[in-house]
XYZ file of C-alpha atoms in Angstrom:
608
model
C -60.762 44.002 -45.441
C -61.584 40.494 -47.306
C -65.256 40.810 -49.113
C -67.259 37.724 -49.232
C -66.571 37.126 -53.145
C -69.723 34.738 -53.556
C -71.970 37.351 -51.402
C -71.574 40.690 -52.946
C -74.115 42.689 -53.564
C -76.153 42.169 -56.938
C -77.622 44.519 -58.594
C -76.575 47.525 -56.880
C -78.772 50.303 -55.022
C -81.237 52.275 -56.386
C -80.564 56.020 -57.436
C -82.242 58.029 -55.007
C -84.110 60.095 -56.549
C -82.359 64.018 -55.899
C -84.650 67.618 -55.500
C -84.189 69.398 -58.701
C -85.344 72.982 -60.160
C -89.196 72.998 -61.733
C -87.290 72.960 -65.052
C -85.451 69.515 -64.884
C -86.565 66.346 -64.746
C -87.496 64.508 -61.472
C -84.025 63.765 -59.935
C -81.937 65.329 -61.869
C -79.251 67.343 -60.735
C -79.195 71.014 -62.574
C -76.067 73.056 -62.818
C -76.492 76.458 -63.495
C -73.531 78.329 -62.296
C -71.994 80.305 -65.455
C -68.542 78.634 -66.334
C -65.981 80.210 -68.757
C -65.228 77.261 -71.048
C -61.473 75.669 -69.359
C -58.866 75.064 -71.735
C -58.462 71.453 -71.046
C -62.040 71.244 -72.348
C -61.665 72.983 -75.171
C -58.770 70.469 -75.539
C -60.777 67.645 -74.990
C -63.410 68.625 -77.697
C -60.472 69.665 -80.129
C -58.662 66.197 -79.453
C -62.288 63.741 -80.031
C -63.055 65.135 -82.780
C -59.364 64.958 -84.304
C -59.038 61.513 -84.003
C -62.212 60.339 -85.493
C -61.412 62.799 -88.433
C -57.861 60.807 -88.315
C -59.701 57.744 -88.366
C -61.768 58.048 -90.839
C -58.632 58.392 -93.202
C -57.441 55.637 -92.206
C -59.897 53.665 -92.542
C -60.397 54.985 -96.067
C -56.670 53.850 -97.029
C -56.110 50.881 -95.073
C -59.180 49.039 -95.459
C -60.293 47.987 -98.430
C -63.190 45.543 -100.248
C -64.660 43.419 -98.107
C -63.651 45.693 -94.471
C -60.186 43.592 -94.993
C -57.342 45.340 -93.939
C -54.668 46.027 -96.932
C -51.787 43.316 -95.467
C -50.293 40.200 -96.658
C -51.855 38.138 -94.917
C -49.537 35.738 -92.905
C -49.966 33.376 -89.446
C -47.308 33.645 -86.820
C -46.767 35.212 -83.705
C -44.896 38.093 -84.904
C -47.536 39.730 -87.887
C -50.259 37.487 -87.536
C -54.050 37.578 -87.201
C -53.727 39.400 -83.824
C -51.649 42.538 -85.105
C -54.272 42.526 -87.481
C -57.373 43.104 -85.169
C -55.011 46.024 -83.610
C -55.367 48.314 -86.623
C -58.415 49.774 -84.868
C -56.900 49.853 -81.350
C -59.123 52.570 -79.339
C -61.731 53.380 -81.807
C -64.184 51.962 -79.346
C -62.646 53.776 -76.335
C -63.263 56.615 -77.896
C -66.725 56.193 -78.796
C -67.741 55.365 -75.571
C -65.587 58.435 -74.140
C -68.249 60.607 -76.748
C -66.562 60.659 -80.187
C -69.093 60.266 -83.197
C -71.254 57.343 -83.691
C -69.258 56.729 -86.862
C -66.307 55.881 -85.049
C -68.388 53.100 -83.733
C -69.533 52.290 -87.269
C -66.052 51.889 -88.579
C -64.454 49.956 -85.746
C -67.220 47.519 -85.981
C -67.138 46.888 -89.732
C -62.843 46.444 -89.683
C -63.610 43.509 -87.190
C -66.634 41.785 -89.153
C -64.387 42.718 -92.206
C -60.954 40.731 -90.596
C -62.985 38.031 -89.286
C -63.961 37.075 -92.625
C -60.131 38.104 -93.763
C -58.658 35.993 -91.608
C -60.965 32.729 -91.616
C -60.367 32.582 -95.524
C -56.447 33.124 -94.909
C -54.768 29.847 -94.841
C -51.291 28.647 -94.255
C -49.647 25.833 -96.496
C -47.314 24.466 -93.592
C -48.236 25.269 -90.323
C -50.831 22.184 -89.385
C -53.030 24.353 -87.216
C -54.562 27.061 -90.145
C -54.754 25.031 -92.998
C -58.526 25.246 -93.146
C -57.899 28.983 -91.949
C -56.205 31.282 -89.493
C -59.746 31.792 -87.845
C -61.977 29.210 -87.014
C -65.449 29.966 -85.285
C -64.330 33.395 -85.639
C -61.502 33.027 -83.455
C -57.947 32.165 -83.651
C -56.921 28.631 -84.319
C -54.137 28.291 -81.696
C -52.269 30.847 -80.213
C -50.487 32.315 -77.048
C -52.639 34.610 -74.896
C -50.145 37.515 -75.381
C -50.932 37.419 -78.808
C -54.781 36.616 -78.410
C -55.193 39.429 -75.928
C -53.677 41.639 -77.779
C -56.267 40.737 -81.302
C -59.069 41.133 -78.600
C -58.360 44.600 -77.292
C -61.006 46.147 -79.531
C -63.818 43.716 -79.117
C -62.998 43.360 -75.217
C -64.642 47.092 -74.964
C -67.288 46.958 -77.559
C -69.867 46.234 -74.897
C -68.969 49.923 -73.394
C -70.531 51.591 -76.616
C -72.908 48.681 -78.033
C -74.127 46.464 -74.900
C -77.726 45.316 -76.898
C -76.126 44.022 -79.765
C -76.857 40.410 -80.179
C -74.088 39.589 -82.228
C -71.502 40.787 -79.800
C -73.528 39.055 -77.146
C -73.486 35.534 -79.199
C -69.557 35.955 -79.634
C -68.816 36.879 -76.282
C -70.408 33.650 -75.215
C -68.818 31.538 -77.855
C -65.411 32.634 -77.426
C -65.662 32.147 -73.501
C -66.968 28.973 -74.148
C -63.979 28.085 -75.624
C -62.514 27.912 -71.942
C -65.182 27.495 -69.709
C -64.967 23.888 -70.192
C -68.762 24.361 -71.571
C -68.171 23.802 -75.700
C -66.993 19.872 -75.401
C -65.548 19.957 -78.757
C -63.063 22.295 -77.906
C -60.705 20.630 -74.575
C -58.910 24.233 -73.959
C -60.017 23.942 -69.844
C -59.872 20.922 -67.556
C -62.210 21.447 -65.170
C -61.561 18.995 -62.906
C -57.807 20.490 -62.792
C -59.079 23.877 -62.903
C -56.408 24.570 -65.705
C -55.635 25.906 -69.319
C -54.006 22.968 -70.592
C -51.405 24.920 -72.672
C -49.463 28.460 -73.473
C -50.867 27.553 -77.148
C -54.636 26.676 -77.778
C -57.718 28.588 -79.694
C -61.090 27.477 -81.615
C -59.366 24.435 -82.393
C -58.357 23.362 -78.716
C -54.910 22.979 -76.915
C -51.254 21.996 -78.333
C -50.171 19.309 -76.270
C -47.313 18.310 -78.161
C -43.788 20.114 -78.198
C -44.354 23.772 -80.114
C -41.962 23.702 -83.222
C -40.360 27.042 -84.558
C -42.816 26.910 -87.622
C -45.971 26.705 -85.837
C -44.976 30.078 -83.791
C -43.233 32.090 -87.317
C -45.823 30.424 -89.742
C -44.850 29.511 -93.325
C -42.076 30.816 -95.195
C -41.866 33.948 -97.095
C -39.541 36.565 -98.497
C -38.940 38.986 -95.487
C -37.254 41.592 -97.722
C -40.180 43.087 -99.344
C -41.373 43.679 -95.813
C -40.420 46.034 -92.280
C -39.653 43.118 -89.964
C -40.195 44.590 -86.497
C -38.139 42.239 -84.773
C -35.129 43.229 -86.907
C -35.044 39.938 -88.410
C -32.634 39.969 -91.695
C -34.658 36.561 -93.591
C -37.155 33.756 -92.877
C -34.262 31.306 -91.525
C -33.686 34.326 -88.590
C -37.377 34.782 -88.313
C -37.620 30.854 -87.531
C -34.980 31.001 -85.338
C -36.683 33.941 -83.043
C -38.703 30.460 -81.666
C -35.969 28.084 -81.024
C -36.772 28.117 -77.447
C -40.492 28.172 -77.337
C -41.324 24.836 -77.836
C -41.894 23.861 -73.916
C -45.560 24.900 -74.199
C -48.100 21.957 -72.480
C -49.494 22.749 -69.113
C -51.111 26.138 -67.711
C -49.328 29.573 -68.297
C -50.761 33.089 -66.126
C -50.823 34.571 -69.157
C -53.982 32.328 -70.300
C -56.478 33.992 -67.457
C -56.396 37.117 -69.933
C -59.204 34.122 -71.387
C -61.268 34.983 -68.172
C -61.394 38.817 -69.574
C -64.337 36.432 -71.907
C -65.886 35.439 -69.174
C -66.156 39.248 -67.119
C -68.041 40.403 -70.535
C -70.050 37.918 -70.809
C -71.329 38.221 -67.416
C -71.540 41.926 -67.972
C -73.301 41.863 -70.808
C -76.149 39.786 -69.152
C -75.272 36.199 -70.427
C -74.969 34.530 -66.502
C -73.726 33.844 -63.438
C -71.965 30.434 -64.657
C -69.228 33.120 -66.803
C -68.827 35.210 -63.234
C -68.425 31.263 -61.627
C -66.006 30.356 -64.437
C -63.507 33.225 -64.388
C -63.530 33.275 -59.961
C -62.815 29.395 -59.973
C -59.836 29.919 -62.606
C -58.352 32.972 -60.735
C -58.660 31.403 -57.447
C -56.890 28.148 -58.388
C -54.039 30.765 -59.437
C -54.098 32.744 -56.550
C -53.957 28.741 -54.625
C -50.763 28.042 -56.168
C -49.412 31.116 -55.692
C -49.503 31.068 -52.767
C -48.463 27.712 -52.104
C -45.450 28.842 -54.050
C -44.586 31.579 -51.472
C -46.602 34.006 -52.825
C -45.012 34.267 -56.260
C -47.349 33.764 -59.009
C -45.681 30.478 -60.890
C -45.575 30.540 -64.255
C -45.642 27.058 -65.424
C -48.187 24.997 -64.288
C -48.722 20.613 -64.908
C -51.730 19.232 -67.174
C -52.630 18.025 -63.365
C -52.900 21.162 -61.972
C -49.849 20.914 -59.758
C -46.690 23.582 -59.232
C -43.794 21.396 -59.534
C -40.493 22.153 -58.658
C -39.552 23.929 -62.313
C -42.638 26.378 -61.188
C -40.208 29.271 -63.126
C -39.942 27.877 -66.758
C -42.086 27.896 -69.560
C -42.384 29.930 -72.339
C -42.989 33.759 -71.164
C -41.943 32.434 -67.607
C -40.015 33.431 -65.119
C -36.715 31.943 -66.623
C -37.341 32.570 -70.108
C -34.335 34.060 -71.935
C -34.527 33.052 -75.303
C -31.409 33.544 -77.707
C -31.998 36.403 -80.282
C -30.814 34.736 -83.754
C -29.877 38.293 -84.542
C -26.724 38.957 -81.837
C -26.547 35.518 -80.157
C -27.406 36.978 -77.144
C -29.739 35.765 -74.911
C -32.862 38.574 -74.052
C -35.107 38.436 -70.583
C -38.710 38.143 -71.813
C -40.491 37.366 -68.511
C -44.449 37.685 -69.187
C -46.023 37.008 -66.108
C -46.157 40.756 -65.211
C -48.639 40.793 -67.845
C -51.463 38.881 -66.280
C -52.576 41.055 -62.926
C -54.777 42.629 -65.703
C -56.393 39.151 -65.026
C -56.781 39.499 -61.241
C -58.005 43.089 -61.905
C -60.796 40.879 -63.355
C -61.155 39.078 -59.698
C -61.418 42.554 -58.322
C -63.876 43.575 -60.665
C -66.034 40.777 -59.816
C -65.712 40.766 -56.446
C -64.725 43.476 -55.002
C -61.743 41.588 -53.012
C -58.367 43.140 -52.854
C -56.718 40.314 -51.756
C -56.198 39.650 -56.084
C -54.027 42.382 -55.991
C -52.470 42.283 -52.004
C -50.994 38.895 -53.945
C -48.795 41.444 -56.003
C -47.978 43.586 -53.476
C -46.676 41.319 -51.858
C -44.674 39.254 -54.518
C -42.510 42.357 -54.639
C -41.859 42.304 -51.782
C -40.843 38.834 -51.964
C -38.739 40.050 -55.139
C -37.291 43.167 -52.940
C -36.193 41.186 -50.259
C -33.876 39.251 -52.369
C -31.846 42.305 -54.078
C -27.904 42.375 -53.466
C -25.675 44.841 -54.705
C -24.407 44.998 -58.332
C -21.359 46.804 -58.962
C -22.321 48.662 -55.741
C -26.122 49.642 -56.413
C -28.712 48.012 -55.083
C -30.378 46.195 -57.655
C -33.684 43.610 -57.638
C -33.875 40.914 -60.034
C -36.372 39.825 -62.760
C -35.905 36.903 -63.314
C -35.543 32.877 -61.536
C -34.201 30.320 -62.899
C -32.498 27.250 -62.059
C -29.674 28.852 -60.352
C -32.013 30.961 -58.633
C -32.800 35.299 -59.381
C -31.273 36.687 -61.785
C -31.760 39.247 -64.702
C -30.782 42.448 -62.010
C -31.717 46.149 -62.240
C -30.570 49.243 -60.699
C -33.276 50.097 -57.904
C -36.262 48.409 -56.036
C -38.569 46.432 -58.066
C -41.133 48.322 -59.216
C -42.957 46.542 -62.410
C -47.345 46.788 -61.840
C -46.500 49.391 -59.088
C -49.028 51.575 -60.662
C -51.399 48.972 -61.251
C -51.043 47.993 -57.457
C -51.836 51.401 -56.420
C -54.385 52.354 -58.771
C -56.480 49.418 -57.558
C -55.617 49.493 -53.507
C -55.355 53.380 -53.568
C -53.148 52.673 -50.620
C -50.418 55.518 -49.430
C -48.024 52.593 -48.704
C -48.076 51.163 -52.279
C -47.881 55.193 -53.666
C -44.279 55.212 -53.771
C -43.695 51.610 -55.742
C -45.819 53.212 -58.899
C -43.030 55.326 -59.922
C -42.901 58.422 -61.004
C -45.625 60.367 -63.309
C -47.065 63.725 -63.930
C -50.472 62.494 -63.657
C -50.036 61.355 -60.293
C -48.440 64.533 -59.583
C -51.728 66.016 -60.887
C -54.154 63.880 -59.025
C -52.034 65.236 -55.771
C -51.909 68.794 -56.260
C -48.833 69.233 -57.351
C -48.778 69.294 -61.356
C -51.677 71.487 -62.536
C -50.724 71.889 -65.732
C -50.468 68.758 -66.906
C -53.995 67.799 -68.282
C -53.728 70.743 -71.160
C -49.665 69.257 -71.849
C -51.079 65.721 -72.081
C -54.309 66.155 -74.283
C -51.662 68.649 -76.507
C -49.249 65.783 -76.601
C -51.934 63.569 -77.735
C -53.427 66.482 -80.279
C -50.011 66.060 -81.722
C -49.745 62.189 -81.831
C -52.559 62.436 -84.010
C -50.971 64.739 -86.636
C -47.592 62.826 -86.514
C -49.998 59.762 -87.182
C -51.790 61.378 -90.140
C -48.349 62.556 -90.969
C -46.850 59.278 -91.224
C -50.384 57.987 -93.094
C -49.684 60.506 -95.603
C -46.483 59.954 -96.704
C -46.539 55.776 -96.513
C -46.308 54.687 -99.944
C -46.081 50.812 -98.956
C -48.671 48.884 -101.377
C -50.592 45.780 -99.611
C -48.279 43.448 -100.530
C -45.176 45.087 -98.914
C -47.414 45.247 -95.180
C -47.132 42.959 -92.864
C -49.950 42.975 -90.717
C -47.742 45.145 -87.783
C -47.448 47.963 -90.124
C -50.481 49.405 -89.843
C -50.467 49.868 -85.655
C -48.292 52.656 -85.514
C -49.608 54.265 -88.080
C -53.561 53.980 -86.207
C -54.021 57.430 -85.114
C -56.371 57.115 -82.188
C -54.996 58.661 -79.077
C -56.874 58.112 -75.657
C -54.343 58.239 -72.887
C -54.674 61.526 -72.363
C -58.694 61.524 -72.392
C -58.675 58.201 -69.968
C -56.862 60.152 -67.657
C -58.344 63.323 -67.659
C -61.851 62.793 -68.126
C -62.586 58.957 -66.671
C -59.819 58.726 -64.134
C -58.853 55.464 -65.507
C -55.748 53.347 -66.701
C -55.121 53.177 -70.021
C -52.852 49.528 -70.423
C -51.776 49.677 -73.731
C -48.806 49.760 -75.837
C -46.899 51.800 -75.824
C -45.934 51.894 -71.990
C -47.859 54.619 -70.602
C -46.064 54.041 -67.323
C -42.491 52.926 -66.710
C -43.417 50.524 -64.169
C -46.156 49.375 -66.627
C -45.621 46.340 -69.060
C -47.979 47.103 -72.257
C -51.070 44.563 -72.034
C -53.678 44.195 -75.127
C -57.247 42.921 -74.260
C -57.563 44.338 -71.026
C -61.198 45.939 -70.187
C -61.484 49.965 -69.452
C -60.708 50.415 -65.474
C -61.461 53.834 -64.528
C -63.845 55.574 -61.734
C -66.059 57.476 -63.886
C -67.821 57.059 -67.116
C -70.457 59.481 -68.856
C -73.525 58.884 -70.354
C -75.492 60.952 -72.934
C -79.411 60.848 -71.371
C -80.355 62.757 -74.116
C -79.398 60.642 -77.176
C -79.024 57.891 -74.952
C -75.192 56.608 -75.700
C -71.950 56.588 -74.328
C -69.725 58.894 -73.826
C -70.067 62.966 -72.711
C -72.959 64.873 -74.418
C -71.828 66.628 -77.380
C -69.981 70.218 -76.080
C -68.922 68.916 -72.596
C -65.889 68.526 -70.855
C -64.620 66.440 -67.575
C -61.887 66.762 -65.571
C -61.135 64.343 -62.457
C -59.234 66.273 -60.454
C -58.414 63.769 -57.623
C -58.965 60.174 -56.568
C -58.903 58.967 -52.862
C -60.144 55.547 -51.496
C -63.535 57.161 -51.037
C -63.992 59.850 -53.190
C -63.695 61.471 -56.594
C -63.512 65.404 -57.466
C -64.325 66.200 -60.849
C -65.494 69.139 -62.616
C -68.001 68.954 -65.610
C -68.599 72.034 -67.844
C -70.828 72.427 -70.721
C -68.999 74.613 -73.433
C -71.660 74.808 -76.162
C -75.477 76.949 -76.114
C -77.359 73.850 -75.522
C -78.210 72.048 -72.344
C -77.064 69.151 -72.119
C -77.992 65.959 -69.861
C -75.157 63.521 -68.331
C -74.978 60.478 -66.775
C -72.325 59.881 -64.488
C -71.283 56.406 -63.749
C -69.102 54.746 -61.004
C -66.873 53.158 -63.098
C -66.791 51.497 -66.839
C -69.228 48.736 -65.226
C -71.178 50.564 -62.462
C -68.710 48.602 -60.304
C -68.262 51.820 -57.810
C -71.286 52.814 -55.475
C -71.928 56.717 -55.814
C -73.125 57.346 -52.323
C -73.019 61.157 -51.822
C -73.109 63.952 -54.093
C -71.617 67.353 -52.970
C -72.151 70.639 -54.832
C -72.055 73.903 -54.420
C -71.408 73.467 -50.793
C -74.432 71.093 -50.597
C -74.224 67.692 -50.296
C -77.075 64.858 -51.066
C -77.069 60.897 -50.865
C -77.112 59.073 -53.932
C -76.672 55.169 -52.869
C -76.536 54.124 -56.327
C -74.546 53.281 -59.703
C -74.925 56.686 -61.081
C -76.213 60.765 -61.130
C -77.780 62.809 -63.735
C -76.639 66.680 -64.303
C -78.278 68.863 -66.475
C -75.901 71.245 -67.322
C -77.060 74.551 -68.861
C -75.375 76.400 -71.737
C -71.812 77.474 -70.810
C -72.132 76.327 -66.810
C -70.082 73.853 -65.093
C -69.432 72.814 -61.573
C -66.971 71.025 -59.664
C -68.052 68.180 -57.352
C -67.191 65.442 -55.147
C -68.139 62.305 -54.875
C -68.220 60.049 -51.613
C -68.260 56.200 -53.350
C -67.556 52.831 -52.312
C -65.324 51.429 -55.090
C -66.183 47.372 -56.199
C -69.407 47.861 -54.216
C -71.423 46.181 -57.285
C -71.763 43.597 -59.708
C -70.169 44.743 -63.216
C -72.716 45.039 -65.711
C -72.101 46.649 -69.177
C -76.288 48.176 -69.303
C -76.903 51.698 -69.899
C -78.242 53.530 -66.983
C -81.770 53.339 -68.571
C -81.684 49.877 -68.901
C -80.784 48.833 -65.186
């Protein structure tokens, strides 16, 4: 069913207020039902407090005077500004999942300490940064693969710090960069309702042809450094961009930008950011489906879908020659940006933002042929029409489709996965394999920490991401039932996506100390997610009593309307429930919701 996306509801219902023992507070929920303390919680305690120890030695070797991080400092696509910000991938997720308030600390000071890094780094060639790489605290001109990606950290500050002003004042800023608001910066036409180009930042829009330098930034000696790419010298490095030039018009990767605009609605800043990000999203989902319901990826300064709707850089046809084996490598994008109409859902509460991409691959489906006698689906369109065929049905944002539509039909096109498995019965042992697996990507991290001997100038600014220790998949999954989009894939039908905000259906609050994230000593488990209704079990594991909030999702976006436990069920209506849970007791309930019943807002229970 279609929601009325200018008409849903507001603020949300009121908590009804629940019948609780003499001992609790007035509608609060008390769990007294001894529990022997689960292993996956045990797990889950074990695993939090691992990675902010892991962390915090990182932090202590990587970033130095100042909060900078310990890199030679370069512009480009490749180790620029952005793989910078992602030293401290996840330190926020974490803290708002209930790792220590230092966490919080640290992640915050690394980006006040590489905003000043990287607005006093300047380039010497590259036109664009040679007053500085930031500028208003944000990149100069970039791609939004490579600014989502630098944002990922400070897209889910306002999860664990929604009253700070100064993440309030930036959140405005930087979506004012594209609301069409700040006049001095031309990023968004509204009158076109478009981006006006793949590259454009604090310092507006390239509307000239892209050059090779302006993507690799200035030269330097690549053999004191670990070139990801595999590049062998600068010359190779400049070549990588050969084909990138073709960057005026709109892109779909630039409505990560309305990812600005969710936030700072969230965090309280207006309905004209909400406004902003639905009028973008709709003129894609327009030309989409003017285009036959495939989401184009190059769009005119005029707003139009021409003919060459499939080129562009990132687009549907881009195959750019590697300098390293001549060979020309598929590096379609687009997947990338239903994070963005995940945003439209959030907002609204309208599936029809992802029905779009359920039914684009379909459209892609229906034009596989056989390959050396499999049935394969292409990836690709180009001039000469699809192209860039794989064995099998295409399958790429299957999960995504499903996780937001929670339709049986789309079950099958998100591939293959033991938490799915889990969530349907049929893989119960794989929350204590995944939060071990993640227990020992930590160690390998602090492993690989330990024994780097690199000095700052022999980093590039990449080096430093896989050797960040946080680890979250596991806990997203387990405790929140959420997605975790980040790199690296956590699903095979999943392209990795930086600066996307946390999607899940629960999220806990500590009454007691009044922050994010699980009281201190508890555990959560979701055990299964329908249309309607969550099961998860919470368990207090320590001698204290502890007080939880339980959210419907990270922005109080899902209406909790029933509560059932211990065989007794009693309405809610409202964003949230409060347990008490009493020293080693724990429960298992179920929860009848309404998912994108409400506005998304980013305040604390006790602020609403």
């Amino acid at each position: 069913m279609t929601i009325d996306r200018r008409s849903l509801l507001g603020a949300g219902a009121v908590l009804t207020m629940l019948p609780a023992a003499a001992r609790a507070r007035p509608g609060v929920l008390v769990v007294d039902t001894p529990m022997a303390a689960p292993r996956w919680a045990l797990l889950q305690r074990r695993l939090l407090a691992a990675n902010a120890a892991a962390c915090e030695a990182f932090f202590a070797k990587y970033v130095g005077p100042g909060d900078a991080l310990q890199v030679f400092e370069r512009w480009g696509a490749n180790d620029g500004p952005d793989d910078a910000a992602e030293a401290a991938n996840d330190w926020v997720t974490l803290h708002a999942l209930g790792a220590p308030d230092r966490l919080l600390t640290l992640a915050q000071r690394f980006w006040e300490g590489h905003l000043k890094q990287y607005s006093a780094a300047r380039t010497v060639d590259v036109p664009i940064a040679r007053a500085g790489m930031y500028y208003r605290e944000f990149p100069v001109q970039m791609d939004w693969q490579h600014n989502s990606e630098g944002l990922t950290s400070f897209n889910v500050m306002g999860l664990s710090a929604p009253h700070d002003a100064m993440l309030i004042e930036r959140t405005r800023r930087y979506a004012d960069f594209y609301t069409g608001r700040d006049r001095s910066v031309a990023n968004y036409d509204p009158r076109a309702r478009v981006i006006r180009s793949v590259l454009n930042g604090s310092r507006g829009p390239m509307l000239r042809r892209a050059t090779p330098l302006d993507w690799t930034g200035d030269p330097f000696d690549t053999r004191a450094f670990h070139m990801e790419h595999g590049e062998q010298d600068y010359a190779q490095t400049l070549r990588h961009y050969d084909d990138y030039g073709d960057v005026a018009g709109d892109n779909p990767l630039n409505l990560q930008a309305t990812t600005l605009g969710v936030n700072a609605y969230a965090l309280g800043a207006g309905e004209r950011f909400r406004g902003w990000a639905l009028d973008y999203l709709d003129a894609w989902m327009e030309r989409a489906r003017a285009n036959g319901d495939i989401v184009p990826s190059r769009i005119g300064t005029d707003g139009r879908v021409g003919a060459d709707w499939w080129q562009g850089v990132y687009g549907w046809g881009f195959s750019p020659l590697v300098p390293q084996t001549g060979v020309r490598e598929n590096r379609n994008r687009v997947p990338r940006s239903i994070t963005a109409f995940y945003n439209g859902l959030l907002l609204t509460g309208d599936r029809e933002y992802i029905h779009l991409w359920r039914r684009q691959t379909a459209r892609i489906n229906a034009a596989s042929r056989r390959i050396d006698g499999v049935m394969s689906a292409p990836t690709m369109y180009g001039a000469q029409g699809w192209y860039g065929w794989k064995p099998g049905p295409y399958r790429t944002n299957g999960f995504e489709i499903w996780y937001a539509t929670q339709d049986a039909g789309d079950l099958a096109a998100a591939g293959t996965h033991p938490w799915i498995d889990f969530l349907h019965g049929r893989n119960p042992g794989f929350p204590e394999a995944a939060l071990t697996a993640d227990l020992a990507r930590v160690a390998e991290r602090v492993a690989k920490r330990a024994a780097d001997s690199t000095t700052r100038m022999q980093r590039l600014a990449d080096w430093t991401i896989d050797i960040n220790p946080a680890s979250a998949t596991a806990l997203i999954e387990t405790m929140t039932g959420g997605l975790h989009i980040a790199r690296p894939p956590w699903s095979p039908t999943s392209p990795p996506q930086g600066g996307v905000v946390l999607h899940c259906r629960l999220r806990y609050f500590d009454a007691d100390r009044r922050r994010a994230g699980v009281p201190e000593d508890v555990g959560a488990l979701v055990h299964a997610l329908g249309d309607g209704s969550t099961e998860v079990t919470l368990v207090n594991t320590g001698r204290s009593a502890r007080t939880v909030v339980v959210q419907g999702g990270s922005y109080g976006e899902h209406r909790i309307d029933a509560v059932t436990l211990a065989g007794a069920t009693r309405p809610v209506g409202g964003r949230d429930v409060t347990l008490r849970l009493e020293p080693g007791c724990g429960a298992r309930l179920t929860l009848a919701m309404t998912r994108y019943a409400n506005r998304p807002t980013l305040a604390f229970p006790w602020d609403r």
